[in-house]
Coordinates of C-alpha atoms and ligand atoms in Angstrom, one line a residue:
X1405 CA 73.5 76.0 84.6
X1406 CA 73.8 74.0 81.5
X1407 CA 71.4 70.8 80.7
X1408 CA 73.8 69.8 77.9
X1409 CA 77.4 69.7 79.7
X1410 CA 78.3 71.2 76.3
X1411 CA 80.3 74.5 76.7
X1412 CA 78.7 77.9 76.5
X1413 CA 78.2 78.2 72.7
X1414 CA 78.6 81.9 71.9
X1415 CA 78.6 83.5 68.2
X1416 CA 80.1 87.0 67.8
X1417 CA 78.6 89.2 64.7
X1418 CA 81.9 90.6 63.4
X1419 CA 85.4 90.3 63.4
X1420 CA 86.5 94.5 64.5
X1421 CA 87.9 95.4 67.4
X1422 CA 84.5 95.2 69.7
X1423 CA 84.4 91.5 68.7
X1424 CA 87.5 90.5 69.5
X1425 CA 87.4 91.9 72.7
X1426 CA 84.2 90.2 73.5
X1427 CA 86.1 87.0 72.9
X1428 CA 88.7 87.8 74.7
X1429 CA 87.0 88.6 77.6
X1430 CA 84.6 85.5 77.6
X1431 CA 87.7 82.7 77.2
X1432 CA 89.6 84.8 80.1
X1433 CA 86.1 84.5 81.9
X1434 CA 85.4 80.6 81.8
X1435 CA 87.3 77.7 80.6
X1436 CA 84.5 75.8 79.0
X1437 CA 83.6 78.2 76.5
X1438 CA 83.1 78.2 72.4
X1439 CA 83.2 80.7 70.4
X1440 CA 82.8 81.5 66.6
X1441 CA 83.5 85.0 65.4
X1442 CA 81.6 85.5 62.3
X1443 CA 82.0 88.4 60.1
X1444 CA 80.5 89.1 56.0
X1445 CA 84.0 89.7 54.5
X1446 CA 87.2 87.4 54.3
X1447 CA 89.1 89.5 56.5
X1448 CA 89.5 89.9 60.7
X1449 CA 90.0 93.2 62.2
X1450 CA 87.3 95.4 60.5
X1451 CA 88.0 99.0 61.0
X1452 CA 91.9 98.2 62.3
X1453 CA 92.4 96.8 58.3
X1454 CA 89.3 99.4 56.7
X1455 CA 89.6 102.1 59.0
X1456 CA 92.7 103.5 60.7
X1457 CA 95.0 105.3 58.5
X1458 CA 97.4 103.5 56.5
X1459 CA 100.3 105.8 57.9
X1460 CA 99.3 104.9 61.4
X1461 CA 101.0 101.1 61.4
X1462 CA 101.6 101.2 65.4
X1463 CA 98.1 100.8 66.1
X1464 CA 97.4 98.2 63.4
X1465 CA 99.9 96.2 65.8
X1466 CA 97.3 95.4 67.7
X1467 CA 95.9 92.8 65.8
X1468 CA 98.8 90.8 67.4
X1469 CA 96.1 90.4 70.0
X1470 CA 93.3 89.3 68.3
X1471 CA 95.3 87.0 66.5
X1472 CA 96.6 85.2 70.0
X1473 CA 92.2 85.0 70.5
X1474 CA 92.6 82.9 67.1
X1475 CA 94.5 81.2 67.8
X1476 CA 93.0 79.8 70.9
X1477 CA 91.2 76.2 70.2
X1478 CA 88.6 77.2 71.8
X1479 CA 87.8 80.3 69.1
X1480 CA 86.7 80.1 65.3
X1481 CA 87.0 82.9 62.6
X1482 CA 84.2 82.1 60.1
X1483 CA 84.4 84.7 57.2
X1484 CA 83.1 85.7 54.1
X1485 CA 79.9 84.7 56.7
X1486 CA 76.7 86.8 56.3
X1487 CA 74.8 87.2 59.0
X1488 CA 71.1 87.9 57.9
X1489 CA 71.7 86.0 54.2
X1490 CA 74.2 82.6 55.2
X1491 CA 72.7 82.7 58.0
X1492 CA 69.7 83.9 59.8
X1493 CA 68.8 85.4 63.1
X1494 CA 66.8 82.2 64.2
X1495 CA 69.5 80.3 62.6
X1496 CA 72.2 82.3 64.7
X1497 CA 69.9 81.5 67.8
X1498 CA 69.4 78.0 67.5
X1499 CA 72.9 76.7 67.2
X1500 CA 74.0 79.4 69.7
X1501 CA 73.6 80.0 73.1
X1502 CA 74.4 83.3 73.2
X1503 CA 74.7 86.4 70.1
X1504 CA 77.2 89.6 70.4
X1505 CA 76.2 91.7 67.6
X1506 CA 79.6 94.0 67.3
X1507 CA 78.8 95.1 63.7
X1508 CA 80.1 98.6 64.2
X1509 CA 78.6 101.7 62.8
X1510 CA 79.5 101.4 58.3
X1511 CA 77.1 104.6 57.8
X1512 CA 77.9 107.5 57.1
X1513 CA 76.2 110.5 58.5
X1514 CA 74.9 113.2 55.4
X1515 CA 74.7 117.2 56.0
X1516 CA 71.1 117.7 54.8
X1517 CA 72.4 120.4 52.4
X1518 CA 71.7 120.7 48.6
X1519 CA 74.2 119.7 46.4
X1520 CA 74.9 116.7 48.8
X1521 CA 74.7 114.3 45.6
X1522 CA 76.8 115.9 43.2
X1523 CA 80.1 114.4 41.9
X1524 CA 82.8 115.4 44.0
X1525 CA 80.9 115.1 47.0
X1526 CA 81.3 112.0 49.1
X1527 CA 81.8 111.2 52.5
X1528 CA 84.9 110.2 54.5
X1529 CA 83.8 106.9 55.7
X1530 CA 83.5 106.2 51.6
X1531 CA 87.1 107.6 51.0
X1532 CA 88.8 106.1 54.2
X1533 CA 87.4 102.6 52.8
X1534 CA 88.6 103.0 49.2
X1535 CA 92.4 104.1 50.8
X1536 CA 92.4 101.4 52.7
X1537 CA 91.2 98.6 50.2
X1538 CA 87.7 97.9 51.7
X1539 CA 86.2 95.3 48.7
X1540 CA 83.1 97.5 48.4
X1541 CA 84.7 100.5 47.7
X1542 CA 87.1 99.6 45.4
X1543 CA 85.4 102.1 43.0
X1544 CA 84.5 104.7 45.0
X1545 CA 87.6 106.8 43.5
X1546 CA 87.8 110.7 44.6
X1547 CA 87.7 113.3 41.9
X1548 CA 91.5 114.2 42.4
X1549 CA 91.8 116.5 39.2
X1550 CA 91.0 119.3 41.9
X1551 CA 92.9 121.9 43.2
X1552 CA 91.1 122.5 46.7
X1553 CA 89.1 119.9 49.0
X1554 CA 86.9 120.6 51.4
X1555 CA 87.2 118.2 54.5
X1556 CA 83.9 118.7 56.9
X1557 CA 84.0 118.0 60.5
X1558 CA 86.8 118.3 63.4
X1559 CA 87.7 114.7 64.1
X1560 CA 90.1 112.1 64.0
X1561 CA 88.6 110.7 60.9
X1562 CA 89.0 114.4 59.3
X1563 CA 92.3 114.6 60.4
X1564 CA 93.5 111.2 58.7
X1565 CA 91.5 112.3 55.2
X1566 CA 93.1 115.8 55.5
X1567 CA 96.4 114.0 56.2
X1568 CA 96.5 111.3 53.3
X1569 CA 95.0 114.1 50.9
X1570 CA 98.6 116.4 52.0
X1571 CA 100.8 113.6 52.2
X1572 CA 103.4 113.0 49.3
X1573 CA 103.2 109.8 47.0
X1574 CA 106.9 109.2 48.9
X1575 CA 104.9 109.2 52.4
X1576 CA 101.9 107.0 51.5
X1577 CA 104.3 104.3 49.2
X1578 CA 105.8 103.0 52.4
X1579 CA 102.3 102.0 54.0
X1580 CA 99.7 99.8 52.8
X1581 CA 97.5 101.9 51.7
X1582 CA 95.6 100.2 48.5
X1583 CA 97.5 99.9 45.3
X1584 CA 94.5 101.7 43.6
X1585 CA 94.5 104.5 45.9
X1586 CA 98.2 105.0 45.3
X1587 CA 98.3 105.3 42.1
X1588 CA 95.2 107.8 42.0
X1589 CA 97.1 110.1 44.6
X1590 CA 100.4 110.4 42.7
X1591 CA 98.1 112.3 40.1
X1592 CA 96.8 114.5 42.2
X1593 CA 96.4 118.1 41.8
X1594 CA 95.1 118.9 45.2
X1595 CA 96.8 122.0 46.7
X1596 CA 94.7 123.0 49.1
X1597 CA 92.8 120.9 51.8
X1598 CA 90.3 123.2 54.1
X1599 CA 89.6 121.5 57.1
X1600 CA 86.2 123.3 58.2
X1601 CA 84.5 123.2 62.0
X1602 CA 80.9 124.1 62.3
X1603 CA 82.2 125.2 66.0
X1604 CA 85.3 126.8 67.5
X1605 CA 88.9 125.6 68.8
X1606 CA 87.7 124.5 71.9
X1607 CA 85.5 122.2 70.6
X1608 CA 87.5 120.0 68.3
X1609 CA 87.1 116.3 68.5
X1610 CA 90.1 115.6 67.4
X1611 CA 92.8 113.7 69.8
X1612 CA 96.1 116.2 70.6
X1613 CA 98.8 113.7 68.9
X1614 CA 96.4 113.1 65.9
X1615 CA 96.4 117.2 65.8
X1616 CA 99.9 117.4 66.0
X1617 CA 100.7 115.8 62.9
X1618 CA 99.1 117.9 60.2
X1619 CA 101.9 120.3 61.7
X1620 CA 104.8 117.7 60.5
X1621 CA 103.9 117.0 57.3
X1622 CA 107.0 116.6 54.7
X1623 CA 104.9 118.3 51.6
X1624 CA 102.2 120.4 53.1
X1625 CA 102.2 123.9 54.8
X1626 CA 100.2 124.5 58.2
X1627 CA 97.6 127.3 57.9
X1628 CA 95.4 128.7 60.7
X1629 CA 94.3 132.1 61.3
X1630 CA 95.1 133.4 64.7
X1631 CA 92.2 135.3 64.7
X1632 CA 89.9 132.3 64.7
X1633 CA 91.9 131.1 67.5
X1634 CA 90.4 133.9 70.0
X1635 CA 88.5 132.1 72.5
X1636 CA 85.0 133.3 72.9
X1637 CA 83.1 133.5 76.4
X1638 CA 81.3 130.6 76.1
X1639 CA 84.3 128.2 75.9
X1640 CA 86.3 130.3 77.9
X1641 CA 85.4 127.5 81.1
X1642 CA 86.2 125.0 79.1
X1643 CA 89.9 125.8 77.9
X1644 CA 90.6 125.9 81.7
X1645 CA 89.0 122.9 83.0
X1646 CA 90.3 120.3 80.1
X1647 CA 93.7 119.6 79.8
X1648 CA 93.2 117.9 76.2
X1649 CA 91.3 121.0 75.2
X1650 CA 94.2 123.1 76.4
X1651 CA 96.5 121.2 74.6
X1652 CA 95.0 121.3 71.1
X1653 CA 94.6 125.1 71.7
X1654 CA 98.4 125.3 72.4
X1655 CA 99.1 123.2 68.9
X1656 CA 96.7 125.2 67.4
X1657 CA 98.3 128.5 68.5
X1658 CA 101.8 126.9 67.5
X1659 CA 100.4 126.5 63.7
X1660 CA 99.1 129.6 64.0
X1661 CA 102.6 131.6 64.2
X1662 CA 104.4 128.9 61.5
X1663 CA 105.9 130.9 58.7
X1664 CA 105.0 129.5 55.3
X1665 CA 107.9 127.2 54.2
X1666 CA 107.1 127.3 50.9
X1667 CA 105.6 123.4 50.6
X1668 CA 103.9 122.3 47.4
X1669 CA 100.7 121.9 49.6
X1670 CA 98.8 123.7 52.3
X1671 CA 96.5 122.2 54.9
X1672 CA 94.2 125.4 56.2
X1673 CA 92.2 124.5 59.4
X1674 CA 89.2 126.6 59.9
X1675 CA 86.6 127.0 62.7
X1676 CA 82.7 128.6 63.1
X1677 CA 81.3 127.9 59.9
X1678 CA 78.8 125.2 58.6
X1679 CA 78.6 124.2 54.7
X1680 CA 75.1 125.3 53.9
X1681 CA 75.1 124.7 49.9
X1682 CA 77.8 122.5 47.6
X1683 CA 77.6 124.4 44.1
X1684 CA 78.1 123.4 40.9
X1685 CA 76.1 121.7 37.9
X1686 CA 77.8 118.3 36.8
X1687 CA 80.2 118.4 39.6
X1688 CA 81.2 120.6 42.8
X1689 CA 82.4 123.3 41.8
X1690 CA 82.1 125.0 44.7
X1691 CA 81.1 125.4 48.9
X1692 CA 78.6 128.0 50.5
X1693 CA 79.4 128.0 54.2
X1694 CA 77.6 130.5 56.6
X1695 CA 79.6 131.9 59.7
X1696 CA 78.3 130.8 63.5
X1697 CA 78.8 132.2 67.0
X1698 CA 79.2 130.5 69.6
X1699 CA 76.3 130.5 72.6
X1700 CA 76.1 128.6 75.6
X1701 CA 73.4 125.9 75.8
X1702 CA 71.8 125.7 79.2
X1703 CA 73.6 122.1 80.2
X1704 CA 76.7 124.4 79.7
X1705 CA 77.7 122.8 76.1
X1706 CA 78.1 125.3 73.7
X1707 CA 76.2 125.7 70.1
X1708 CA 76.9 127.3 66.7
X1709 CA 73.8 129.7 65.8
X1710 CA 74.4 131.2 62.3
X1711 CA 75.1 134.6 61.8
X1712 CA 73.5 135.3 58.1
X1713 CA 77.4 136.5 56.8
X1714 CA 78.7 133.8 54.1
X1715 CA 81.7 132.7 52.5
X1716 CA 82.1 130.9 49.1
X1717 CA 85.0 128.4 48.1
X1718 CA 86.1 127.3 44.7
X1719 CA 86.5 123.5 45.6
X1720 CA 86.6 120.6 43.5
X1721 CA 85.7 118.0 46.2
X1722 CA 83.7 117.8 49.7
X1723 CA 84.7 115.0 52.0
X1724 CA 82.0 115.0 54.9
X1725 CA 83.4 113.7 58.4
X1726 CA 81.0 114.4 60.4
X1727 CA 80.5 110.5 61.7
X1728 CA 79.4 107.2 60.9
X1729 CA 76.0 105.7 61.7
X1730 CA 74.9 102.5 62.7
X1731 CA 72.1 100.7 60.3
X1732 CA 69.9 97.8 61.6
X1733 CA 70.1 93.9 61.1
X1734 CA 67.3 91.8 60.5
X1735 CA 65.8 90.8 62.9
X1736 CA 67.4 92.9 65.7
X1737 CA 65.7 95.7 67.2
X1738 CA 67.0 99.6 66.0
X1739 CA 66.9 102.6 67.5
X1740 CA 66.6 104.6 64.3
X1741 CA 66.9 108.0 66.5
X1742 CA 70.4 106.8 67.7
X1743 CA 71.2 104.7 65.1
X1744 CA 72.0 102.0 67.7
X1745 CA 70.8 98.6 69.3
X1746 CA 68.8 99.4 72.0
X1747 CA 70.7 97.8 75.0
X1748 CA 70.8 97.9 78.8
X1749 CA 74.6 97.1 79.7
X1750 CA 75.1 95.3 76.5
X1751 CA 71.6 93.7 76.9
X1752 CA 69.5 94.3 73.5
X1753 CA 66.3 94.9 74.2
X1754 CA 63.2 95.0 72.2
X1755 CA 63.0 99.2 71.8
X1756 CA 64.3 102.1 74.2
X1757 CA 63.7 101.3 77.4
X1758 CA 61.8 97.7 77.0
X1759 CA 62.1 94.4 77.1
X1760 CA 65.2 92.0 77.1
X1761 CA 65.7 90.0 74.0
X1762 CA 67.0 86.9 75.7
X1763 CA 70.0 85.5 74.9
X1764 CA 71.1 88.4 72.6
X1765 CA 73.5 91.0 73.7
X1766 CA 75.6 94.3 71.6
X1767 CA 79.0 95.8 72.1
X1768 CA 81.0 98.3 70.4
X1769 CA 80.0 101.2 68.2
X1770 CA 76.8 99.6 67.2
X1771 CA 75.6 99.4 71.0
X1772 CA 77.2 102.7 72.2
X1773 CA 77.3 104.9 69.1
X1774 CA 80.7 105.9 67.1
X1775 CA 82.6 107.2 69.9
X1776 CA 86.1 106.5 70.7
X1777 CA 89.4 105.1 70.2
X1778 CA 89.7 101.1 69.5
X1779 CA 91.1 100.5 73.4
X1780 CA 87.4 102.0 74.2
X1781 CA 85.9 99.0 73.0
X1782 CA 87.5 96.6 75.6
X1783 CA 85.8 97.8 79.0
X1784 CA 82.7 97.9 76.5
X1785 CA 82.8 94.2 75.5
X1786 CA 84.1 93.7 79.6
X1787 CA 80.4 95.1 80.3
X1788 CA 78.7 93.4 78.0
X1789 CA 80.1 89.8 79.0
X1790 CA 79.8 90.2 82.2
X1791 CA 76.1 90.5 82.0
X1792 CA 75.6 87.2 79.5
X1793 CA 77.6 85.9 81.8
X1794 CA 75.5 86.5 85.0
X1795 CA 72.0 85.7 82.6
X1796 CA 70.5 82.4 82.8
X1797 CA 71.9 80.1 79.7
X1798 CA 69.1 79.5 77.1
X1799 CA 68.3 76.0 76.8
X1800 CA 68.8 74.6 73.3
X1801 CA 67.6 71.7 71.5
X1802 CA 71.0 69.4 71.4
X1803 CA 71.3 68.4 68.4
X1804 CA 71.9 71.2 66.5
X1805 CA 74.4 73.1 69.4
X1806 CA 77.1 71.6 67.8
X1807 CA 79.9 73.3 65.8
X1808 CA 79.1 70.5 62.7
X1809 CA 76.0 71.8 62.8
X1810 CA 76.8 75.3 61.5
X1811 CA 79.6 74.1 59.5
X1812 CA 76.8 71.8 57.5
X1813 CA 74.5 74.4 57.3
X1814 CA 77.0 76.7 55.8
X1815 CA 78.1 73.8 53.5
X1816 CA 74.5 73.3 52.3
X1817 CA 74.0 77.0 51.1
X1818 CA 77.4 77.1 49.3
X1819 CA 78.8 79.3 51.3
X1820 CA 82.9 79.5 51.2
X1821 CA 83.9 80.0 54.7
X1822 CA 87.2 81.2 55.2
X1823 CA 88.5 80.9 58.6
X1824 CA 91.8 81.5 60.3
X1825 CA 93.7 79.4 58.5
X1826 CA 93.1 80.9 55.2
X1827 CA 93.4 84.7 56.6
X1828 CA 96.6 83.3 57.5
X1829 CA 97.5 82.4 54.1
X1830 CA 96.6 85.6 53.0
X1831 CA 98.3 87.4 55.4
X1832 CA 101.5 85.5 54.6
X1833 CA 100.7 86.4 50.6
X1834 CA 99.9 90.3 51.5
X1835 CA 103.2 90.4 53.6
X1836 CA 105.6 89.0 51.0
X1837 CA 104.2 91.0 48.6
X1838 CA 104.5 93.8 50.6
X1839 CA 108.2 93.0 51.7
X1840 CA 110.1 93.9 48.4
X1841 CA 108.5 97.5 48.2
X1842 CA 109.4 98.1 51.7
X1843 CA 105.7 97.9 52.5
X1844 CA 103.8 96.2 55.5
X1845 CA 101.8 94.9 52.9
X1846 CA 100.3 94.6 49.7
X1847 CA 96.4 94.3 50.2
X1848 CA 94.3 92.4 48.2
X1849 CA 90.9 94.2 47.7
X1850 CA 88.6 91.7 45.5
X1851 CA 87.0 89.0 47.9
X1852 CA 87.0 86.6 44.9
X1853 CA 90.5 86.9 44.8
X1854 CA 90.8 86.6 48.1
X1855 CA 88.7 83.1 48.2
X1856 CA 90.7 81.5 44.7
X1857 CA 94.3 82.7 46.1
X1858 CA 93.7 81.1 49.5
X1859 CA 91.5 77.9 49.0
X1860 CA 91.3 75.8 51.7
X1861 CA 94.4 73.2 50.1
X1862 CA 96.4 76.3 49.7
X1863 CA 95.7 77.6 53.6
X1864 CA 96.4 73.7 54.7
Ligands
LIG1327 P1 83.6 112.6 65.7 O1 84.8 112.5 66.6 O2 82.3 112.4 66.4 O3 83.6 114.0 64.9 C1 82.6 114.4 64.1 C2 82.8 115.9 63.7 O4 81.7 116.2 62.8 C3 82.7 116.8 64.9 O5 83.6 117.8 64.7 C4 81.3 117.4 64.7 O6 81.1 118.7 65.1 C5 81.2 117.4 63.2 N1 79.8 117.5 62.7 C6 78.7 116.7 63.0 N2 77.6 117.1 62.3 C7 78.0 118.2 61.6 C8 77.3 119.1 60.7 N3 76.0 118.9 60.4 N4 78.0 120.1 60.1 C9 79.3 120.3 60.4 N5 80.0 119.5 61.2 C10 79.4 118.5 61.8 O7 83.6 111.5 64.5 P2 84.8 110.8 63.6 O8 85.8 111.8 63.3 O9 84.0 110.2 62.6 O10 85.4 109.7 64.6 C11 84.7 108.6 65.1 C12 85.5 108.0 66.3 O11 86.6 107.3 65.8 C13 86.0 109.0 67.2 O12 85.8 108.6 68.5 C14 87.4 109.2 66.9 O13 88.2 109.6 67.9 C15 87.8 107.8 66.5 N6 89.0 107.8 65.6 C16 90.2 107.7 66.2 C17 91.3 107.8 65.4 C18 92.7 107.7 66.1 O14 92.7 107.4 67.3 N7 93.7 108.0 65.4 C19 91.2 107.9 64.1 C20 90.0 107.9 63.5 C21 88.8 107.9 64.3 P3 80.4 119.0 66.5 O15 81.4 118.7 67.6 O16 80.0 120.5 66.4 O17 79.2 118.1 66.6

């Protein structure tokens, strides 16, 4: 299959959880294979460093994984890498075999209401990257001089914000959640956080053990009206036929009859009502939300349809959850409708429906859509190399299919690649920092800083 004898050349467009699988699964798959993982910032992992909660350290464990796929010979890490400005798509395809674009989805989905901009108003994907030390988002701060916050949307991502907004300062010290974050969060004046559903119990997102903790929290108070919990008709089927849905109802119901215990904050979850306006003049000030019913669509999912009766909050801060969105590379064809690649079985292709884009190929949420938990993304990246696998190779000039090649290129722009060895570094330098706070680590969050503490002689 191969004119060169070289081995398959494959480049992987970031360094998240999709990526790494996609590795993974194509040095398991054949011997002779090379791989270079490729991603804009310093740092591996993607959304396992920038996006799961800070408190949740067992599931950071499993970059343990993706560092074994490092540390294979057969694997590079090339970061602080951009693909579409170090290095472009004919680039990419020229010294490469094969592309996986795994970029993930680092959108954010807006409401559409009015007030949308104000200050005070941001979304969660903003806030759960400024907690968690994400280098462009060091200054997104949250208006924290605020005695109530609004979180929108019934996810997991919801869940986490409502859970770092209620945790104590004693909670959050012990994780590595950013330095900057930390300190704005002891100051806090929140009291309240509102987590708001446009839809009913039944039709939460979020996972049961995920639920389960806003009910544990050391400083914070569970508050749900039992009323709200009253399952309508239309979901009725549902409750019975889903053993997760079940479950959350049966946590929810167990808030529900919790007695105050007096805690210096409160976490209030609330179902069937959408935010229509966010009020106020220099900042929010405040939340318009309309009250929905619940009707049966005819594939048997169930809508909110708004009733016209309204409720107003006096909040300080909106945090929207309600999804991230996938935004398009150049030179790679966009679905703008699902804000995806369009793919068949990982296959990009050149709209909906068309042509294959030979030699290219997606996986994780930017081929799929932001849909579930990081183990998701494994029989994802399975699918995706299976079918380069099974496609005829691309022939390619050979000369330039050579891991020099890129490393010149690179080299000739300036470009201050950071590979494994340096991450290592800096892992080593986040960890002992983090080990005499009683932390996992202390995170740097300037990519400068990041580059001049771990040069290559240092990294060595
Ligand atoms: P998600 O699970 O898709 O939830 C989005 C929420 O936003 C839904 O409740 C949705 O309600 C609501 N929503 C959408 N548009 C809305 C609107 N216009 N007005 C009001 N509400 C609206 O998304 P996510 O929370 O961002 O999570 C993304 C993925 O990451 C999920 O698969 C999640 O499980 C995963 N994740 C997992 C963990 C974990 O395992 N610990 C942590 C974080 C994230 P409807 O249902 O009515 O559309």
């Amino acid at each position: 299959m191969n004119a060169h004898h070289d081995p398959l050349r494959v480049a992987v467009i970031g360094a998240g959880p999709a990526g790494f699988y996609t590795a993974e699964a194509l040095l398991k798959a054949r011997e002779d294979v090379s791989v270079d993982i490729i991603d804009r910032l310093p740092t591996p992992f993607g959304l396992v460093r920038y996006g799961v909660a800070p408190d949740h350290q067992k599931i950071k464990s499993v970059t343990r994984m993706y560092d074994r796929t490092c540390r294979d010979p057969r694997v590079r890490f090339l970061g602080n890498v951009e693909y579409g400005k170090d290095i472009s798509h004919d680039e990419i395809l020229a010294h490469y075999h094969a592309v996986v674009y795994a970029v993930g989805a680092p959108a954010d989905r807006d409401l559409g209401i009015p007030g949308e901009d104000l200050p005070g108003s941001m979304s969660a994907t903003e806030f759960v990257a400024w907690y968690n030390g994400h280098p462009d988002y060091r200054e997104a701060a949250p208006l924290l001089d605020v005695n109530t916050v609004a979180v929108i949307g019934m996810g997991n991502v919801a869940v986490d914000v409502t859970r770092v907004l209620a945790k104590s300062v004693s909670e959050l010290q012990a994780t590595d959640i950013a330095d900057h974050a930390l300190g704005r969060l002891r100051s806090s004046d929140v009291r309240d956080v509102m987590m708001v559903g446009r839809r009913g119990p039944a039709q939460g997102k979020f996972t049961t053990k995920e639920l389960r903790e806003l009910g544990e929290l050391e400083n914070a108070d569970i508050v749900v009206d039992p009323h709200e919990l009253e399952i309508d008709e239309a979901s009725r089927a549902s409750v019975e036929g889903d053993a997760v849905v079940k479950r959350n109802i049966d946590v929810l119901q167990a808030f529900a009859a919790k007695a105050s215990m007096g805690k210096p904050r409160r976490v209030h979850i609330r179902f069937c009502l959408s935010p229509v306006e966010i009020l106020g003049n220099d900042r929010v000030e405040g939340l318009r939300l309309e009250r929905n019913r619940l009707v049966p669509r005819e594939d048997g999912s169930i809508a909110a349809v708004a009733t016209g009766e309204y409720e107003t909050w006096p909040v300080g801060l909106v945090l929207r959850s309600v999804g991230y969105r996938g935004t398009a590379l150049p030179g790679v064809p966009f679905d703008e409708r699902r804000a995806t690649i369009p793919n068949d079985e990982g296959r990009v292709l050149d709209r909906p429906g068309g042509r294959t884009a030979a030699g290219e190929y997606v996986a994780g949420w930017i081929k799929r859509g932001p849909s579930g938990v990081i183990g998701t993304n494994k029989a994802d990246a399975m699918e995706t190399v299976t079918a380069l696998l099974a496609d005829p190779l691309r022939e390619l000039a050979p000369e330039p299919a050579k891991p020099q090649a890129v490393d010149a290129l690179l080299a000739s722009r300036n470009v201050d690649v950071f590979d494994y060895q340096r991450w290592c570094a800096l892992d080593r330098l986040e960890v002992a920092a983090g080990e005499s706070q009683g932390r996992p680590r202390v995170k740097l969050t300037e990519v400068s800083e990041m580059l001049l503490r771990c040069r290559p002689e240092v990294a060595e």
